[in-house]
Short mmCIF file of C-alpha atoms in Angstrom, two decimals:
data_model
loop_
_atom_site.label_atom_id
_atom_site.label_comp_id
_atom_site.label_asym_id
_atom_site.label_seq_id
_atom_site.Cartn_x
_atom_site.Cartn_y
_atom_site.Cartn_z
CA MET A 1 -2.00 -13.40 19.50
CA THR A 2 -4.84 -14.81 21.53
CA SER A 3 -6.35 -18.20 21.56
CA SER A 4 -9.20 -16.96 19.37
CA GLY A 5 -6.58 -15.96 16.55
CA VAL A 6 -7.60 -12.23 16.81
CA ARG A 7 -4.82 -9.96 18.32
CA HIS A 8 -5.77 -6.54 19.71
CA ASP A 9 -3.15 -3.79 18.87
CA THR A 10 -0.96 -2.80 21.75
CA SER A 11 1.94 -1.54 19.56
CA PRO A 12 3.36 1.94 20.33
CA SER A 13 1.64 3.46 17.48
CA ALA A 14 -1.67 2.19 19.04
CA VAL A 15 -1.10 3.96 22.48
CA THR A 16 -2.30 7.45 22.89
CA SER A 17 -2.26 9.99 25.70
CA PRO A 18 -5.18 10.18 28.23
CA GLY A 19 -7.62 12.91 27.04
CA VAL A 20 -6.64 12.53 23.42
CA PRO A 21 -9.61 11.28 21.53
CA PRO A 22 -8.95 8.82 18.72
CA ALA A 23 -9.48 9.70 15.14
CA THR A 24 -12.93 9.70 13.85
CA ARG A 25 -14.22 7.69 10.90
CA ARG A 26 -14.45 11.14 8.91
CA GLU A 27 -10.98 12.16 10.04
CA ASP A 28 -9.53 8.72 9.02
CA LEU A 29 -11.35 9.33 5.48
CA VAL A 30 -9.94 12.31 4.84
CA THR A 31 -6.38 10.81 5.50
CA VAL A 32 -7.35 8.05 2.92
CA LEU A 33 -8.37 10.84 0.37
CA PHE A 34 -5.18 12.84 0.74
CA GLY A 35 -3.17 9.59 0.48
CA ALA A 36 -4.87 8.46 -2.57
CA VAL A 37 -3.75 11.74 -4.13
CA LEU A 38 -0.23 11.04 -3.05
CA THR A 39 -0.58 7.54 -4.52
CA ALA A 40 -1.93 8.83 -7.85
CA GLY A 41 0.94 11.10 -8.00
CA ALA A 42 3.29 8.36 -7.63
CA MET A 43 1.30 6.29 -10.20
CA SER A 44 1.44 9.00 -12.77
CA ASP A 45 5.23 9.33 -12.14
CA GLY A 46 5.69 5.80 -12.91
CA TRP A 47 3.76 5.88 -16.06
CA ALA A 48 5.96 8.81 -17.15
CA HIS A 49 9.06 7.08 -16.48
CA THR A 50 7.84 4.07 -18.47
CA ASN A 51 6.45 5.98 -21.44
CA ILE A 52 8.04 9.34 -21.85
CA ILE A 53 11.36 9.04 -20.09
CA GLU A 54 13.30 10.94 -22.76
CA THR A 55 11.20 13.99 -22.10
CA ILE A 56 11.95 14.18 -18.41
CA GLU A 57 14.95 16.12 -17.63
CA GLY A 58 14.66 17.06 -13.99
CA PHE A 59 12.86 17.04 -10.72
CA PHE A 60 10.22 19.68 -11.52
CA THR A 61 7.58 17.82 -13.40
CA PRO A 62 3.78 17.70 -13.44
CA TRP A 63 3.72 14.17 -11.96
CA HIS A 64 6.13 15.27 -9.19
CA GLY A 65 3.97 18.08 -8.43
CA LEU A 66 0.84 15.87 -7.88
CA LEU A 67 2.86 13.51 -5.83
CA TYR A 68 4.22 16.22 -3.43
CA ALA A 69 0.79 18.08 -3.42
CA GLY A 70 -0.58 14.82 -1.98
CA PHE A 71 2.40 14.45 0.38
CA VAL A 72 1.86 17.95 1.64
CA ALA A 73 -1.86 17.56 2.21
CA THR A 74 -1.46 14.33 3.96
CA ALA A 75 1.20 15.58 6.25
CA ALA A 76 -0.45 18.66 6.92
CA TRP A 77 -3.62 16.94 7.83
CA THR A 78 -1.76 14.41 10.03
CA PHE A 79 -0.15 17.22 12.17
CA TRP A 80 -3.53 19.00 12.20
CA LEU A 81 -5.17 15.99 13.75
CA ALA A 82 -2.66 16.40 16.66
CA TYR A 83 -2.76 20.13 16.96
CA ARG A 84 -6.54 20.11 17.01
CA ARG A 85 -6.34 17.87 20.35
CA ARG A 86 -3.89 20.46 22.00
CA GLY A 87 -6.83 20.76 24.62
CA GLY A 88 -6.12 17.44 25.96
CA ALA A 89 -2.49 17.54 25.32
CA PRO A 90 -0.70 20.78 25.56
CA ARG A 91 2.49 19.41 24.26
CA TRP A 92 0.45 18.26 21.26
CA TRP A 93 3.66 17.59 19.12
CA ARG A 94 4.45 14.93 21.53
CA ASP A 95 1.31 13.71 23.03
CA GLY A 96 -1.48 14.75 20.91
CA TRP A 97 -1.50 12.17 18.27
CA PRO A 98 -4.63 9.88 17.91
CA ALA A 99 -3.98 6.46 18.01
CA GLY A 100 -2.04 5.17 14.99
CA TYR A 101 -0.85 8.51 13.79
CA ARG A 102 2.22 8.97 15.66
CA VAL A 103 4.26 6.71 13.21
CA GLY A 104 2.60 8.54 10.28
CA ALA A 105 3.85 11.71 11.50
CA ILE A 106 7.47 10.54 11.85
CA ALA A 107 6.94 9.12 8.27
CA ALA A 108 5.85 12.61 7.07
CA VAL A 109 9.33 14.18 8.22
CA THR A 110 11.27 11.32 6.76
CA PHE A 111 9.35 11.76 3.57
CA LEU A 112 10.28 15.39 3.48
CA LEU A 113 13.88 14.79 4.01
CA ALA A 114 13.85 11.94 1.29
CA GLY A 115 12.03 14.35 -1.09
CA LEU A 116 14.95 16.94 -0.51
CA ALA A 117 17.46 14.21 -1.09
CA ASP A 118 15.51 13.17 -4.31
CA LEU A 119 15.80 16.80 -5.55
CA VAL A 120 19.55 16.87 -5.10
CA TRP A 121 19.91 13.50 -6.62
CA HIS A 122 17.83 14.38 -9.80
CA GLU A 123 19.38 17.87 -10.33
CA THR A 124 22.98 16.60 -9.95
CA LEU A 125 22.93 12.99 -11.36
CA GLY A 126 19.79 13.19 -13.64
CA VAL A 127 16.85 10.85 -14.11
CA GLU A 128 17.28 7.20 -13.35
CA VAL A 129 16.03 4.49 -15.69
CA GLY A 130 14.82 1.03 -14.99
CA LEU A 131 16.13 -0.66 -11.94
CA ASP A 132 18.38 2.54 -11.00
CA ALA A 133 15.01 4.36 -10.48
CA ALA A 134 13.31 1.58 -8.38
CA PHE A 135 16.47 1.35 -6.00
CA SER A 136 17.99 4.86 -5.73
CA PRO A 137 18.48 5.65 -2.16
CA SER A 138 16.00 8.48 -2.15
CA HIS A 139 13.16 6.57 -3.84
CA LEU A 140 13.55 3.61 -1.26
CA LEU A 141 13.19 6.14 1.70
CA LEU A 142 10.45 7.95 0.01
CA ASP A 143 8.64 4.64 -0.53
CA ALA A 144 9.12 3.27 3.01
CA SER A 145 7.87 6.88 4.32
CA ALA A 146 4.87 6.67 1.98
CA VAL A 147 3.83 3.32 3.20
CA LEU A 148 3.91 4.41 7.12
CA LEU A 149 2.13 7.58 6.15
CA VAL A 150 -0.69 6.58 4.17
CA THR A 151 -1.59 3.51 6.56
CA SER A 152 -2.08 5.82 9.57
CA PRO A 153 -5.91 5.05 9.19
CA LEU A 154 -5.21 1.31 9.10
CA ARG A 155 -3.41 1.53 12.52
CA SER A 156 -6.21 3.80 13.72
CA TRP A 157 -8.83 1.23 12.74
CA TRP A 158 -6.94 -1.61 14.42
CA ALA A 159 -6.59 0.53 17.56
CA GLY A 160 -10.38 1.21 17.56
CA GLY A 161 -11.46 -2.37 17.01
CA GLU A 162 -14.54 -1.42 15.22
CA GLY A 163 -16.04 -3.30 12.36
CA GLY A 164 -18.78 -2.36 10.05
CA ALA A 165 -18.43 0.87 8.02
CA ARG A 166 -15.39 1.68 9.78
CA SER A 167 -13.55 -1.22 8.05
CA VAL A 168 -13.86 0.69 4.54
CA THR A 169 -11.24 3.35 5.71
CA GLY A 170 -8.97 0.70 7.32
CA VAL A 171 -9.03 -1.46 4.17
CA ALA A 172 -8.58 1.39 1.82
CA SER A 173 -5.68 2.48 3.86
CA LEU A 174 -4.24 -0.97 3.59
CA VAL A 175 -4.68 -0.93 -0.21
CA LEU A 176 -2.70 2.19 -0.47
CA GLY A 177 0.16 0.87 1.82
CA ALA A 178 0.22 -2.21 -0.54
CA MET A 179 0.16 0.09 -3.77
CA ALA A 180 3.12 2.23 -2.46
CA PRO A 181 5.93 -0.43 -3.22
CA SER A 182 4.31 -1.68 -6.33
CA ILE A 183 6.24 1.13 -8.31
CA LEU A 184 9.60 -0.25 -7.08
CA LEU A 185 8.42 -3.93 -8.07
CA THR A 186 7.08 -3.58 -11.51
CA TYR A 187 10.29 -5.58 -12.76
CA ALA A 188 8.96 -8.60 -11.03
CA SER A 189 5.27 -8.32 -11.02
CA ALA A 190 3.02 -11.06 -11.99
CA PHE A 191 0.48 -8.71 -13.23
CA LEU A 192 2.89 -7.65 -16.17
CA THR A 193 4.60 -11.13 -16.73
CA LEU A 194 3.76 -13.05 -19.82
CA ALA A 195 6.09 -15.82 -18.85
CA PRO A 196 3.17 -18.59 -18.45
CA THR A 197 2.22 -18.06 -21.97
CA ARG A 198 5.70 -18.76 -23.39
CA THR A 199 7.24 -22.02 -24.41
CA ILE A 200 10.05 -23.09 -22.25
CA GLY A 201 12.74 -24.17 -24.59
CA LEU A 202 16.61 -24.06 -24.87
CA GLY A 203 17.83 -20.63 -23.95
CA ALA A 204 14.28 -19.64 -22.39
CA GLN A 205 14.83 -20.89 -18.83
CA GLN A 206 15.59 -17.54 -17.65
CA GLN A 207 12.36 -16.19 -18.70
CA ALA A 208 10.41 -18.98 -16.89
CA VAL A 209 12.44 -18.37 -13.65
CA LEU A 210 11.65 -14.66 -13.64
CA GLY A 211 8.19 -15.63 -14.25
CA VAL A 212 8.11 -17.90 -11.09
CA ASP A 213 9.95 -15.19 -9.03
CA ALA A 214 7.15 -12.66 -10.14
CA TYR A 215 4.40 -14.89 -8.91
CA LEU A 216 6.13 -15.69 -5.52
CA LEU A 217 6.93 -11.89 -4.88
CA THR A 218 3.45 -10.64 -5.95
CA THR A 219 1.69 -13.42 -3.71
CA LEU A 220 3.77 -12.11 -0.81
CA LEU A 221 2.83 -8.44 -1.47
CA LEU A 222 -0.77 -9.45 -1.44
CA VAL A 223 -1.21 -12.25 0.87
CA GLY A 224 1.01 -10.72 3.71
CA PRO A 225 -1.17 -7.43 4.25
CA PHE A 226 -4.26 -9.65 3.91
CA LEU A 227 -3.09 -11.87 6.69
CA LEU A 228 -2.43 -8.84 9.13
CA VAL A 229 -6.03 -7.73 8.47
CA HIS A 230 -7.57 -10.99 8.70
CA ARG A 231 -5.74 -12.09 12.04
CA ARG A 232 -7.74 -9.22 13.83
CA ARG A 233 -10.96 -9.43 11.93
CA ALA A 234 -12.41 -10.69 8.78
CA SER A 235 -13.45 -7.87 6.41
CA VAL A 236 -15.25 -8.68 3.23
CA GLY A 237 -13.62 -7.69 0.13
CA THR A 238 -10.13 -7.25 1.48
CA GLY A 239 -8.47 -9.47 -0.85
CA ALA A 240 -10.25 -8.16 -4.05
CA ALA A 241 -9.48 -4.69 -2.91
CA LEU A 242 -5.86 -5.59 -2.49
CA VAL A 243 -5.61 -7.24 -6.08
CA ALA A 244 -7.48 -4.34 -7.53
CA GLY A 245 -5.25 -1.67 -6.18
CA VAL A 246 -1.90 -3.50 -6.91
CA ALA A 247 -2.94 -4.52 -10.37
CA LEU A 248 -4.06 -0.89 -11.25
CA TYR A 249 -0.78 0.52 -10.21
CA ASN A 250 1.03 -1.86 -12.54
CA LEU A 251 -1.37 -1.75 -15.34
CA VAL A 252 -1.60 2.20 -15.55
CA MET A 253 2.19 2.19 -15.93
CA HIS A 254 1.88 0.24 -19.16
CA GLU A 255 -1.24 1.68 -20.37
CA PHE A 256 -3.45 -1.40 -19.78
CA PRO A 257 -1.95 -3.90 -22.29
CA THR A 258 -4.85 -6.21 -23.38
CA THR A 259 -3.52 -9.56 -22.13
CA GLN A 260 -2.37 -8.56 -18.59
CA THR A 261 -5.57 -6.64 -18.18
CA TRP A 262 -7.62 -9.86 -18.72
CA ALA A 263 -5.24 -11.67 -16.52
CA ALA A 264 -5.64 -9.01 -13.65
CA LEU A 265 -9.55 -9.48 -14.05
CA GLY A 266 -9.04 -13.22 -13.63
CA ALA A 267 -6.91 -12.59 -10.39
CA LEU A 268 -9.66 -10.12 -9.14
CA GLY A 269 -12.35 -12.75 -9.63
CA GLY A 270 -10.21 -15.29 -7.72
CA ALA A 271 -9.66 -12.96 -4.90
CA ALA A 272 -13.27 -12.28 -4.58
CA LEU A 273 -13.98 -15.86 -4.54
CA ALA A 274 -11.48 -16.20 -1.81
CA ASP A 275 -13.12 -13.49 0.25
CA ALA A 276 -16.43 -15.24 0.07
CA LEU A 277 -15.18 -18.54 0.88
CA LEU A 278 -13.17 -17.22 3.91
CA TRP A 279 -16.08 -15.24 5.05
CA ARG A 280 -18.22 -18.49 4.88
CA LEU A 281 -15.30 -20.48 6.69
CA ASP A 282 -15.14 -18.05 9.58
CA ALA A 283 -18.98 -18.35 9.89
CA VAL A 284 -18.86 -22.21 9.96
CA ARG A 285 -15.50 -22.92 11.92
CA GLY A 286 -15.19 -19.52 14.09
CA PRO A 287 -12.27 -17.19 14.41
CA ALA A 288 -10.74 -19.68 16.84
CA ALA A 289 -10.52 -22.51 14.48
CA PRO A 290 -7.16 -24.46 14.20
CA LEU A 291 -4.87 -23.39 11.44
CA ARG A 292 -7.24 -20.58 10.52
CA LEU A 293 -4.31 -18.14 9.07
CA PRO A 294 -2.37 -20.87 7.24
CA LEU A 295 -5.61 -22.10 5.37
CA THR A 296 -6.34 -18.50 4.68
CA GLY A 297 -3.04 -17.80 3.20
CA VAL A 298 -3.09 -21.09 0.99
CA LEU A 299 -6.79 -20.53 -0.38
CA LEU A 300 -6.27 -16.85 -1.18
CA ALA A 301 -2.89 -17.57 -2.96
CA ARG A 302 -4.25 -20.55 -4.85
CA LEU A 303 -7.39 -18.75 -6.19
CA LEU A 304 -5.98 -15.45 -7.21
CA ILE A 305 -3.17 -17.15 -8.91
CA ALA A 306 -5.46 -19.69 -10.63
CA GLY A 307 -7.64 -16.70 -11.62
CA HIS A 308 -4.70 -14.88 -12.90
CA LEU A 309 -3.39 -18.00 -15.11
CA THR A 310 -7.09 -18.47 -16.38
CA GLY A 311 -7.00 -14.96 -17.58
CA LEU A 312 -4.01 -15.24 -19.29
#
């Protein structure tokens, strides 16, 4: 991190071979669109497990079909981006990856292996329920691989250092990356809890504790990715986009319960206000201002939680 508070990405995923052009904005956009299909498949599968679990008897379901169709499209496109650069890198499978996509290619392979493991798991042990579904080994590997695969455009954006319209694909990729683990964390999501509306009395302490835990975990899930972007460059709407994506992921699974939906809209308003204030602070104080990132985290966390509680 430089003295200006802006870090330029020099990670291995950002390094590319000489003669290999970076991904274009259009190429990143296609990756985001395919990643959105993968995420929609995971979202629909979560809805099915929540609402019609008794009708799911194996691996081969429409929701898994959408999930793996999105994966195949995203993985094939990722490998195509390297193959089409074979003119500058004859060993394209090793050297042809645009900046930010090498990690995504490795994640595509691990996702495939995890999917095969999930097939065996479902066909031999059956369909998991509740926390068993969230923390089965195959699902954990699928989720980690999905995060790395759909965030290739984010790393591409960081490597290129562009702002403006190019930020759209970067932020969209960031949102997909934050949505992916949401399906494993619904048991402790602030977007689903009603704990703040309940009276804390004798025997109700556990519910209150779980409510506090939900706010802590959800705040980390949202503020952490936001700071990763904000330390490099301020991008208007990033906070609101993260809240909208993660909240949507949770609410779809429970078919948009009224109270939680209003609370999510309140959190979205708080995040949008934080976006505006942080943009103004950067304009006034500059990106090299002391304590820029700590203040950013505190402001975003306070406003989105205040908005959520107001909605409740």
